[in-house]
Amino acid sequence: MKHTYKLLSVAVATALLTACGDTKTTIIEHEPVVEEVKKDEGNDHNHDHDHDHDAVSSEGRLLVTSPDSNSIHVLDLEHKEVAGELASTNFPKYVYATENSRYAVLVQSDHSRVEFVDGGIWEEDHGDHMHPYEEAPKLSSVSFDLVKPAHVTNGEHNTAIFFDGEAGSTNAQVAVFSEAYLNGDNSKLAEIEYNTNMHGAAQARGEFTLSTIRDADAESVLPDKIGLFHKHDDHFDQEKVFEETCPALHGSAQNHEHISFACGDGVVVITEENGEFTATKIANPESFAEGQRIGTLRGHEDSHQFIGIAGTELVVIDPEHNEIEKVEWTITEGHRIAGGDFNYDGSHAAVLDSAGVLTIFEQHTENDEHHWEVAHSVKVHEHELDALPEGASFRLTFSKADNTVFVVDSTAKHVLGYDLESAELKIEIELDFTPDRAVWLGIEKGGEHAH
């Protein structure tokens, strides 16, 4: 199978198009410089562990899935090659990265299975330096076959997968593990077992995990309490249940100081200090419409704030000032938020809507308060916003090594990489298959609290 890539020059012309509200969409025109490359046959790169550090790609790789298919492609971003073509057991409905971005987590929700792909680029601590390695990507021999895998979250040292279970037959479970477990160290896996099913969430914090709790006789499958669990060998024991309740809990995130859980009526923020955990509740702002709630949370170790998605609006959750503030931004009319997150060092954030409009935010400080403002808004395709092709789908993923966000366009069959500082298109990767989701894999280079 042949793959063609285009390396695009920086913008040669820009035009402004007014979208809904006051949002400006920057359309960047490019004259492509076409460079055709072939699949990596394994002859041009030294994959031995004794190679020069400079030989290891700093740009990382992109794992890309295809809709309703078990086909997996891993793209080498530096050499513009297909680093590997793999196959999962079933279609991975969702893909994530593990805590240090070495492995991709392939969540096969409809078949109650989770598999992993080793992206092939990682580093190890050699005492006086971190030693990088590069090998061909491969499907891991490790897998989980537990019922209804759902939310996957990362802490500083671990990854947590919540398995919802099935009402009347299978209880919920949480698997907490590190990349060392996927590399053969069985002591790096511990589990939480519940007495009922739930659509829950867990956040791993060293030897602790904060995870949701649901009463077995509750009508809703969503939990309404949060518990603190302490690791003991291969399992976690429940230490406490926080007094702050969280009805209709859905969505969680963490940063260096706090762990947050989104509730129907606000956000519970749990603060860790000297091994002690305390909880407070920030109520939804009065500006919320009836029934509006935060259902998705994003955090970054180097940001004191969380970003939340509340329907078609963005909010900032500020634990230091105990407030939730709406971000001044307007989504494309009639569309939804397709994805969003912080960049690699927490200095920027970006949101992509289902119309294919990418909005980049920067943080500004005023009177000791941090606010997020729109820096750039880019339409990532050539279509009119009210005349998208049928079935058009856009998704995004972020590099953890530099200030790049990648947009996957299933209709155009390509991946676009934008610089978050300038909003310039850095690279276009043309594919000969239909892409679905993508996740970045490689050696992270974050901010102050980088792994």
CSV table of C-alpha atoms in Angstrom, one decimal:
chain,number,residue,atom,x,y,z
A,1,MET,CA,0.0,0.0,0.0
A,2,LYS,CA,1.5,3.3,-1.0
A,3,HIS,CA,1.2,6.5,1.0
A,4,THR,CA,1.8,10.0,-0.3
A,5,TYR,CA,2.7,12.9,1.9
A,6,LYS,CA,2.7,16.6,1.1
A,7,LEU,CA,5.0,19.0,2.9
A,8,LEU,CA,3.4,22.4,2.7
A,9,SER,CA,5.2,25.7,2.9
A,10,VAL,CA,4.2,28.4,5.2
A,11,ALA,CA,1.2,30.6,4.3
A,12,VAL,CA,1.6,32.7,1.2
A,13,ALA,CA,-1.8,34.4,1.5
A,14,THR,CA,-4.4,34.8,4.2
A,15,ALA,CA,-8.0,35.9,4.1
A,16,LEU,CA,-10.5,36.5,6.8
A,17,LEU,CA,-14.0,35.0,6.9
A,18,THR,CA,-16.5,36.0,9.5
A,19,ALA,CA,-18.1,33.0,11.2
A,20,CYS,CA,-20.9,33.0,13.7
A,21,GLY,CA,-20.9,35.8,16.3
A,22,ASP,CA,-17.7,37.8,16.5
A,23,THR,CA,-15.5,34.8,15.7
A,24,LYS,CA,-13.0,35.3,12.9
A,25,THR,CA,-11.9,32.3,10.8
A,26,THR,CA,-8.5,32.6,9.2
A,27,ILE,CA,-8.3,30.7,5.9
A,28,ILE,CA,-4.7,29.9,5.0
A,29,GLU,CA,-3.9,29.4,1.3
A,30,HIS,CA,-0.8,27.2,0.5
A,31,GLU,CA,1.3,26.3,-2.5
A,32,PRO,CA,2.2,22.7,-1.8
A,33,VAL,CA,5.7,21.4,-2.2
A,34,VAL,CA,5.0,17.8,-3.0
A,35,GLU,CA,7.5,15.1,-1.7
A,36,GLU,CA,6.5,11.5,-2.4
A,37,VAL,CA,7.9,9.0,-0.1
A,38,LYS,CA,7.6,5.2,0.3
A,39,LYS,CA,6.9,3.0,3.2
A,40,ASP,CA,9.8,2.5,5.7
A,41,GLU,CA,11.3,-0.9,4.7
A,42,GLY,CA,13.4,-0.9,7.8
A,43,ASN,CA,16.7,-0.3,6.0
A,44,ASP,CA,17.3,3.4,6.5
A,45,HIS,CA,17.1,3.8,10.3
A,46,ASN,CA,19.2,2.3,13.1
A,47,HIS,CA,16.9,0.7,15.6
A,48,ASP,CA,19.6,-0.7,17.8
A,49,HIS,CA,19.7,0.5,21.4
A,50,ASP,CA,23.3,1.7,21.0
A,51,HIS,CA,22.5,4.3,18.3
A,52,ASP,CA,23.3,8.0,18.6
A,53,HIS,CA,20.7,9.9,20.6
A,54,ASP,CA,20.2,12.3,17.6
A,55,ALA,CA,19.0,9.4,15.5
A,56,VAL,CA,15.8,9.1,17.5
A,57,SER,CA,12.9,11.1,16.2
A,58,SER,CA,11.9,14.1,18.3
A,59,GLU,CA,8.7,14.7,16.3
A,60,GLY,CA,7.2,11.4,17.3
A,61,ARG,CA,4.6,9.4,15.5
A,62,LEU,CA,0.9,9.5,14.8
A,63,LEU,CA,-1.3,6.4,15.2
A,64,VAL,CA,-4.3,6.6,12.9
A,65,THR,CA,-7.4,4.4,12.9
A,66,SER,CA,-10.0,3.8,10.1
A,67,PRO,CA,-13.8,3.9,10.6
A,68,ASP,CA,-15.4,0.5,11.4
A,69,SER,CA,-12.0,-1.2,10.7
A,70,ASN,CA,-9.3,-2.9,12.7
A,71,SER,CA,-6.6,-1.4,10.5
A,72,ILE,CA,-4.0,0.7,12.3
A,73,HIS,CA,-1.4,2.9,10.6
A,74,VAL,CA,1.5,4.5,12.4
A,75,LEU,CA,3.0,7.5,10.7
A,76,ASP,CA,6.6,8.7,11.2
A,77,LEU,CA,6.3,12.5,11.4
A,78,GLU,CA,10.0,13.2,10.9
A,79,HIS,CA,10.8,11.0,8.0
A,80,LYS,CA,7.3,11.2,6.5
A,81,GLU,CA,7.0,7.5,6.3
A,82,VAL,CA,4.6,4.8,7.3
A,83,ALA,CA,6.4,3.3,10.3
A,84,GLY,CA,4.0,0.4,10.6
A,85,GLU,CA,0.7,-1.1,9.5
A,86,LEU,CA,-0.9,-3.2,12.3
A,87,ALA,CA,-4.3,-4.8,13.0
A,88,SER,CA,-6.2,-4.8,16.3
A,89,THR,CA,-8.6,-7.6,17.1
A,90,ASN,CA,-11.7,-5.3,16.6
A,91,PHE,CA,-12.5,-1.8,15.6
A,92,PRO,CA,-11.0,0.6,18.2
A,93,LYS,CA,-13.8,3.1,18.8
A,94,TYR,CA,-11.5,5.3,20.9
A,95,VAL,CA,-7.8,5.7,21.1
A,96,TYR,CA,-5.7,7.3,23.8
A,97,ALA,CA,-2.0,7.5,24.9
A,98,THR,CA,-0.6,6.1,28.1
A,99,GLU,CA,1.0,8.4,30.7
A,100,ASN,CA,4.2,9.0,28.9
A,101,SER,CA,2.9,8.6,25.3
A,102,ARG,CA,4.8,5.5,24.5
A,103,TYR,CA,1.8,3.3,24.0
A,104,ALA,CA,-1.6,3.8,22.3
A,105,VAL,CA,-4.6,2.5,24.1
A,106,LEU,CA,-7.1,0.9,21.7
A,107,VAL,CA,-10.5,0.9,23.3
A,108,GLN,CA,-12.8,-1.6,21.5
A,109,SER,CA,-15.9,-0.7,23.4
A,110,ASP,CA,-18.4,-2.8,21.5
A,111,HIS,CA,-16.3,-5.9,22.1
A,112,SER,CA,-15.2,-5.3,25.7
A,113,ARG,CA,-11.5,-5.4,24.9
A,114,VAL,CA,-8.6,-3.1,25.2
A,115,GLU,CA,-5.3,-3.5,23.3
A,116,PHE,CA,-2.1,-1.5,23.1
A,117,VAL,CA,0.3,-0.5,20.4
A,118,ASP,CA,3.9,0.3,21.3
A,119,GLY,CA,4.7,3.4,19.3
A,120,GLY,CA,8.4,2.4,19.3
A,121,ILE,CA,9.8,5.7,20.6
A,122,TRP,CA,10.6,6.1,24.3
A,123,GLU,CA,13.3,7.0,26.7
A,124,GLU,CA,14.8,5.5,29.9
A,125,ASP,CA,16.5,7.0,32.9
A,126,HIS,CA,20.2,6.1,32.8
A,127,GLY,CA,21.0,8.1,36.0
A,128,ASP,CA,22.9,11.0,34.6
A,129,HIS,CA,20.7,11.3,31.5
A,130,MET,CA,17.6,10.1,29.7
A,131,HIS,CA,18.4,7.7,27.0
A,132,PRO,CA,16.1,7.6,23.9
A,133,TYR,CA,15.2,4.6,21.9
A,134,GLU,CA,13.5,4.0,18.6
A,135,GLU,CA,12.1,0.8,17.2
A,136,ALA,CA,9.4,-0.3,14.8
A,137,PRO,CA,5.8,0.0,16.3
A,138,LYS,CA,4.2,-3.2,17.3
A,139,LEU,CA,1.0,-4.6,18.9
A,140,SER,CA,1.5,-5.4,22.5
A,141,SER,CA,0.9,-8.8,23.9
A,142,VAL,CA,-1.0,-7.2,26.8
A,143,SER,CA,-4.7,-6.8,26.7
A,144,PHE,CA,-7.8,-6.4,28.9
A,145,ASP,CA,-11.0,-8.3,28.3
A,146,LEU,CA,-13.3,-6.6,30.8
A,147,VAL,CA,-16.8,-5.4,30.2
A,148,LYS,CA,-17.5,-2.0,28.6
A,149,PRO,CA,-14.2,-0.1,28.7
A,150,ALA,CA,-15.0,3.6,28.7
A,151,HIS,CA,-13.0,6.5,30.2
A,152,VAL,CA,-9.2,6.4,30.0
A,153,THR,CA,-7.2,9.0,32.0
A,154,ASN,CA,-3.6,9.7,32.8
A,155,GLY,CA,-1.8,10.7,36.0
A,156,GLU,CA,1.8,11.6,36.3
A,157,HIS,CA,2.9,8.0,36.7
A,158,ASN,CA,0.0,5.8,35.7
A,159,THR,CA,-2.9,5.3,33.4
A,160,ALA,CA,-6.4,4.4,34.6
A,161,ILE,CA,-9.1,2.6,32.5
A,162,PHE,CA,-12.7,2.5,33.8
A,163,PHE,CA,-14.7,-0.6,32.8
A,164,ASP,CA,-18.4,0.2,33.3
A,165,GLY,CA,-19.7,-3.4,33.6
A,166,GLU,CA,-23.2,-4.4,32.7
A,167,ALA,CA,-26.4,-4.0,34.8
A,168,GLY,CA,-27.5,-7.3,36.3
A,169,SER,CA,-24.4,-9.3,35.3
A,170,THR,CA,-21.0,-7.6,35.6
A,171,ASN,CA,-19.7,-5.1,38.1
A,172,ALA,CA,-17.6,-2.1,37.3
A,173,GLN,CA,-13.8,-2.3,37.5
A,174,VAL,CA,-10.8,0.0,37.3
A,175,ALA,CA,-7.4,-1.0,36.0
A,176,VAL,CA,-4.5,1.3,37.1
A,177,PHE,CA,-1.1,0.5,35.5
A,178,SER,CA,2.0,2.1,34.2
A,179,GLU,CA,3.9,1.7,31.0
A,180,ALA,CA,6.3,-0.6,32.9
A,181,TYR,CA,3.4,-3.1,33.2
A,182,LEU,CA,3.0,-3.1,29.5
A,183,ASN,CA,6.7,-3.8,29.3
A,184,GLY,CA,6.5,-6.9,31.5
A,185,ASP,CA,6.5,-5.7,35.1
A,186,ASN,CA,3.3,-7.3,36.5
A,187,SER,CA,3.7,-5.5,39.9
A,188,LYS,CA,2.7,-2.3,38.1
A,189,LEU,CA,-1.0,-3.2,37.8
A,190,ALA,CA,-3.6,-2.8,40.5
A,191,GLU,CA,-7.4,-2.9,40.3
A,192,ILE,CA,-10.5,-1.6,42.0
A,193,GLU,CA,-13.5,-3.9,42.0
A,194,TYR,CA,-17.1,-2.6,42.7
A,195,ASN,CA,-20.3,-4.2,43.7
A,196,THR,CA,-22.4,-2.7,40.9
A,197,ASN,CA,-22.1,-1.3,37.4
A,198,MET,CA,-21.7,2.4,36.6
A,199,HIS,CA,-20.5,4.8,33.9
A,200,GLY,CA,-17.7,6.1,36.0
A,201,ALA,CA,-14.3,7.8,36.0
A,202,ALA,CA,-11.0,7.4,37.8
A,203,GLN,CA,-7.9,9.5,38.3
A,204,ALA,CA,-4.6,7.9,39.4
A,205,ARG,CA,-2.3,9.9,41.8
A,206,GLY,CA,0.8,7.9,42.7
A,207,GLU,CA,-0.3,5.2,45.3
A,208,PHE,CA,-3.8,6.6,45.4
A,209,THR,CA,-6.7,6.6,42.9
A,210,LEU,CA,-9.7,8.8,43.1
A,211,SER,CA,-12.7,7.0,41.6
A,212,THR,CA,-16.4,7.3,41.4
A,213,ILE,CA,-19.0,5.5,43.6
A,214,ARG,CA,-22.6,4.6,42.7
A,215,ASP,CA,-25.3,3.1,44.9
A,216,ALA,CA,-26.3,-0.3,43.6
A,217,ASP,CA,-30.0,0.6,43.8
A,218,ALA,CA,-29.7,4.0,42.1
A,219,GLU,CA,-31.8,4.6,39.0
A,220,SER,CA,-29.1,6.4,37.0
A,221,VAL,CA,-26.0,4.6,35.7
A,222,LEU,CA,-24.0,7.8,36.5
A,223,PRO,CA,-22.3,7.8,39.9
A,224,ASP,CA,-22.9,10.6,42.5
A,225,LYS,CA,-20.0,10.2,44.9
A,226,ILE,CA,-16.2,10.2,44.8
A,227,GLY,CA,-14.0,7.8,46.8
A,228,LEU,CA,-10.3,7.8,47.7
A,229,PHE,CA,-8.6,4.4,47.1
A,230,HIS,CA,-5.2,3.3,48.4
A,231,LYS,CA,-3.0,0.8,46.6
A,232,HIS,CA,-2.1,-2.4,48.3
A,233,ASP,CA,-0.1,-4.8,46.1
A,234,ASP,CA,-2.4,-5.8,43.2
A,235,HIS,CA,-5.6,-4.0,44.4
A,236,PHE,CA,-6.9,-0.8,45.9
A,237,ASP,CA,-8.8,-0.5,49.2
A,238,GLN,CA,-11.3,2.3,49.8
A,239,GLU,CA,-10.1,4.7,52.4
A,240,LYS,CA,-12.8,7.3,52.4
A,241,VAL,CA,-15.8,8.8,50.6
A,242,PHE,CA,-15.8,12.5,50.2
A,243,GLU,CA,-18.7,14.4,51.8
A,244,GLU,CA,-19.2,16.6,48.7
A,245,THR,CA,-21.7,14.8,46.4
A,246,CYS,CA,-21.6,14.9,42.7
A,247,PRO,CA,-24.9,14.1,41.1
A,248,ALA,CA,-24.9,12.8,37.5
A,249,LEU,CA,-21.1,12.7,37.6
A,250,HIS,CA,-19.5,12.7,34.1
A,251,GLY,CA,-16.0,13.9,33.3
A,252,SER,CA,-12.8,14.2,35.3
A,253,ALA,CA,-9.3,15.7,35.0
A,254,GLN,CA,-6.3,16.6,37.1
A,255,ASN,CA,-3.4,19.0,37.3
A,256,HIS,CA,-0.4,19.4,39.6
A,257,GLU,CA,-2.5,20.5,42.7
A,258,HIS,CA,-6.1,19.4,42.0
A,259,ILE,CA,-8.4,16.6,40.7
A,260,SER,CA,-11.7,17.7,39.4
A,261,PHE,CA,-15.0,15.8,38.7
A,262,ALA,CA,-17.9,17.3,36.7
A,263,CYS,CA,-21.3,17.1,38.2
A,264,GLY,CA,-24.8,18.1,37.1
A,265,ASP,CA,-24.7,21.0,39.5
A,266,GLY,CA,-21.1,22.1,39.4
A,267,VAL,CA,-17.6,20.7,39.8
A,268,VAL,CA,-16.1,18.9,42.8
A,269,VAL,CA,-12.4,20.0,43.2
A,270,ILE,CA,-10.2,17.8,45.3
A,271,THR,CA,-6.9,19.2,46.5
A,272,GLU,CA,-3.9,17.1,47.4
A,273,GLU,CA,-1.5,18.6,50.0
A,274,ASN,CA,1.1,16.5,51.9
A,275,GLY,CA,-0.7,13.3,51.1
A,276,GLU,CA,-4.0,14.6,52.4
A,277,PHE,CA,-7.1,15.0,50.1
A,278,THR,CA,-9.8,17.6,50.7
A,279,ALA,CA,-12.9,18.3,48.6
A,280,THR,CA,-14.8,21.5,47.8
A,281,LYS,CA,-17.7,22.2,45.4
A,282,ILE,CA,-17.9,25.0,42.8
A,283,ALA,CA,-21.5,25.5,41.8
A,284,ASN,CA,-22.5,26.1,38.2
A,285,PRO,CA,-22.7,29.8,37.3
A,286,GLU,CA,-26.1,31.5,37.2
A,287,SER,CA,-25.5,32.3,33.5
A,288,PHE,CA,-25.9,28.6,32.7
A,289,ALA,CA,-29.2,27.8,30.9
A,290,GLU,CA,-31.6,25.4,32.5
A,291,GLY,CA,-30.3,21.9,32.3
A,292,GLN,CA,-26.8,23.1,31.1
A,293,ARG,CA,-23.9,21.3,32.7
A,294,ILE,CA,-20.2,20.6,32.3
A,295,GLY,CA,-19.8,17.1,30.9
A,296,THR,CA,-16.1,17.1,29.8
A,297,LEU,CA,-13.0,18.3,31.7
A,298,ARG,CA,-9.4,18.9,30.6
A,299,GLY,CA,-6.4,19.5,32.8
A,300,HIS,CA,-2.7,20.1,32.4
A,301,GLU,CA,0.0,19.7,35.1
A,302,ASP,CA,1.3,23.2,34.4
A,303,SER,CA,-2.1,25.0,34.4
A,304,HIS,CA,-3.8,25.9,37.6
A,305,GLN,CA,-7.1,25.9,35.8
A,306,PHE,CA,-9.3,23.3,34.1
A,307,ILE,CA,-11.1,23.7,30.9
A,308,GLY,CA,-14.7,22.4,30.7
A,309,ILE,CA,-17.1,21.7,27.9
A,310,ALA,CA,-20.7,22.6,28.7
A,311,GLY,CA,-22.8,21.8,25.7
A,312,THR,CA,-21.6,24.2,23.0
A,313,GLU,CA,-19.8,26.5,25.4
A,314,LEU,CA,-16.4,26.5,26.9
A,315,VAL,CA,-15.7,27.3,30.6
A,316,VAL,CA,-12.7,27.7,32.8
A,317,ILE,CA,-12.8,26.2,36.3
A,318,ASP,CA,-10.5,28.2,38.6
A,319,PRO,CA,-10.0,26.4,42.0
A,320,GLU,CA,-7.9,29.2,43.4
A,321,HIS,CA,-10.7,31.7,43.0
A,322,ASN,CA,-13.5,29.1,43.4
A,323,GLU,CA,-15.3,30.1,40.2
A,324,ILE,CA,-16.4,28.9,36.9
A,325,GLU,CA,-16.2,31.4,34.1
A,326,LYS,CA,-17.4,31.2,30.5
A,327,VAL,CA,-14.9,31.7,27.7
A,328,GLU,CA,-15.7,34.4,25.2
A,329,TRP,CA,-16.1,32.3,22.1
A,330,THR,CA,-18.9,31.3,19.8
A,331,ILE,CA,-19.2,27.9,18.1
A,332,THR,CA,-20.2,27.6,14.5
A,333,GLU,CA,-24.0,27.8,14.4
A,334,GLY,CA,-25.7,24.4,14.3
A,335,HIS,CA,-22.5,22.4,15.2
A,336,ARG,CA,-21.0,20.7,18.3
A,337,ILE,CA,-17.6,20.6,19.8
A,338,ALA,CA,-15.6,17.7,18.3
A,339,GLY,CA,-12.7,17.8,20.7
A,340,GLY,CA,-10.3,20.0,22.6
A,341,ASP,CA,-7.4,20.1,25.1
A,342,PHE,CA,-4.3,21.8,26.3
A,343,ASN,CA,-1.1,21.8,24.2
A,344,TYR,CA,2.1,20.1,25.3
A,345,ASP,CA,3.2,22.7,27.9
A,346,GLY,CA,-0.1,24.2,29.0
A,347,SER,CA,0.5,27.6,27.3
A,348,HIS,CA,-2.2,27.2,24.7
A,349,ALA,CA,-5.5,25.3,24.2
A,350,ALA,CA,-7.4,24.4,21.1
A,351,VAL,CA,-11.0,23.4,20.3
A,352,LEU,CA,-12.3,21.9,17.0
A,353,ASP,CA,-15.9,22.0,16.2
A,354,SER,CA,-17.8,19.7,13.9
A,355,ALA,CA,-17.8,22.3,11.1
A,356,GLY,CA,-14.0,22.0,10.9
A,357,VAL,CA,-13.2,25.3,12.6
A,358,LEU,CA,-10.1,25.1,14.8
A,359,THR,CA,-10.0,27.8,17.5
A,360,ILE,CA,-6.7,28.4,19.4
A,361,PHE,CA,-6.7,30.0,22.8
A,362,GLU,CA,-3.9,31.8,24.7
A,363,GLN,CA,-3.8,32.5,28.4
A,364,HIS,CA,-3.5,36.1,29.7
A,365,THR,CA,-3.0,37.4,33.2
A,366,GLU,CA,-4.8,40.4,34.5
A,367,ASN,CA,-4.9,41.5,38.2
A,368,ASP,CA,-3.4,38.2,39.2
A,369,GLU,CA,-6.3,36.3,37.4
A,370,HIS,CA,-5.8,34.1,34.4
A,371,HIS,CA,-8.1,34.4,31.4
A,372,TRP,CA,-8.2,32.4,28.2
A,373,GLU,CA,-8.8,34.4,25.0
A,374,VAL,CA,-9.1,33.5,21.3
A,375,ALA,CA,-5.8,33.9,19.5
A,376,HIS,CA,-6.6,32.3,16.1
A,377,SER,CA,-9.6,30.7,14.4
A,378,VAL,CA,-8.9,28.6,11.3
A,379,LYS,CA,-11.2,26.8,8.9
A,380,VAL,CA,-9.4,23.5,8.2
A,381,HIS,CA,-11.0,22.8,4.8
A,382,GLU,CA,-12.0,24.4,1.5
A,383,HIS,CA,-15.8,24.0,1.9
A,384,GLU,CA,-18.3,26.7,2.9
A,385,LEU,CA,-19.4,26.2,6.5
A,386,ASP,CA,-23.0,25.7,5.4
A,387,ALA,CA,-22.1,23.2,2.6
A,388,LEU,CA,-20.0,20.5,4.2
A,389,PRO,CA,-19.7,17.1,2.4
A,390,GLU,CA,-22.1,14.5,3.7
A,391,GLY,CA,-20.5,12.5,6.4
A,392,ALA,CA,-17.7,15.1,7.0
A,393,SER,CA,-15.8,14.3,10.2
A,394,PHE,CA,-13.0,16.2,11.9
A,395,ARG,CA,-10.9,15.1,14.9
A,396,LEU,CA,-7.8,16.4,16.6
A,397,THR,CA,-4.8,15.3,18.6
A,398,PHE,CA,-1.9,17.2,20.1
A,399,SER,CA,1.8,16.7,20.0
A,400,LYS,CA,3.4,16.3,23.4
A,401,ALA,CA,6.8,17.3,22.1
A,402,ASP,CA,6.1,20.7,20.4
A,403,ASN,CA,3.4,23.3,19.8
A,404,THR,CA,1.5,21.4,17.1
A,405,VAL,CA,-2.1,20.3,16.9
A,406,PHE,CA,-3.1,17.7,14.3
A,407,VAL,CA,-6.5,17.7,12.6
A,408,VAL,CA,-7.8,14.5,11.0
A,409,ASP,CA,-10.2,15.1,8.0
A,410,SER,CA,-11.9,11.9,7.1
A,411,THR,CA,-13.5,13.3,3.9
A,412,ALA,CA,-10.2,14.8,2.5
A,413,LYS,CA,-8.3,11.7,3.7
A,414,HIS,CA,-5.5,13.7,5.2
A,415,VAL,CA,-3.9,14.9,8.4
A,416,LEU,CA,-3.1,18.6,8.9
A,417,GLY,CA,-0.6,19.9,11.5
A,418,TYR,CA,-1.0,23.5,12.7
A,419,ASP,CA,1.4,25.6,14.8
A,420,LEU,CA,-0.5,26.8,17.8
A,421,GLU,CA,1.5,29.9,18.2
A,422,SER,CA,1.0,31.2,14.6
A,423,ALA,CA,-1.9,29.1,13.4
A,424,GLU,CA,0.2,28.4,10.3
A,425,LEU,CA,-0.2,25.0,8.6
A,426,LYS,CA,3.1,23.2,9.0
A,427,ILE,CA,2.4,19.9,7.3
A,428,GLU,CA,-0.2,18.0,5.3
A,429,ILE,CA,-0.1,14.2,5.3
A,430,GLU,CA,-2.1,12.7,2.5
A,431,LEU,CA,-3.5,9.2,3.1
A,432,ASP,CA,-4.8,6.5,0.8
A,433,PHE,CA,-7.2,5.2,3.4
A,434,THR,CA,-10.0,6.9,5.3
A,435,PRO,CA,-8.8,8.1,8.7
A,436,ASP,CA,-11.0,8.2,11.8
A,437,ARG,CA,-9.1,9.0,15.1
A,438,ALA,CA,-5.5,9.7,15.8
A,439,VAL,CA,-3.2,9.9,18.8
A,440,TRP,CA,0.4,11.2,19.1
A,441,LEU,CA,3.1,8.9,20.4
A,442,GLY,CA,6.7,9.7,21.3
A,443,ILE,CA,9.0,11.3,23.8
A,444,GLU,CA,7.2,14.1,25.7
A,445,LYS,CA,8.7,17.5,26.2
A,446,GLY,CA,6.3,19.4,28.5
A,447,GLY,CA,6.6,22.2,31.0
A,448,GLU,CA,7.8,22.5,34.6
A,449,HIS,CA,6.1,19.3,35.7
A,450,ALA,CA,6.7,17.2,32.6
A,451,HIS,CA,7.1,13.5,33.0
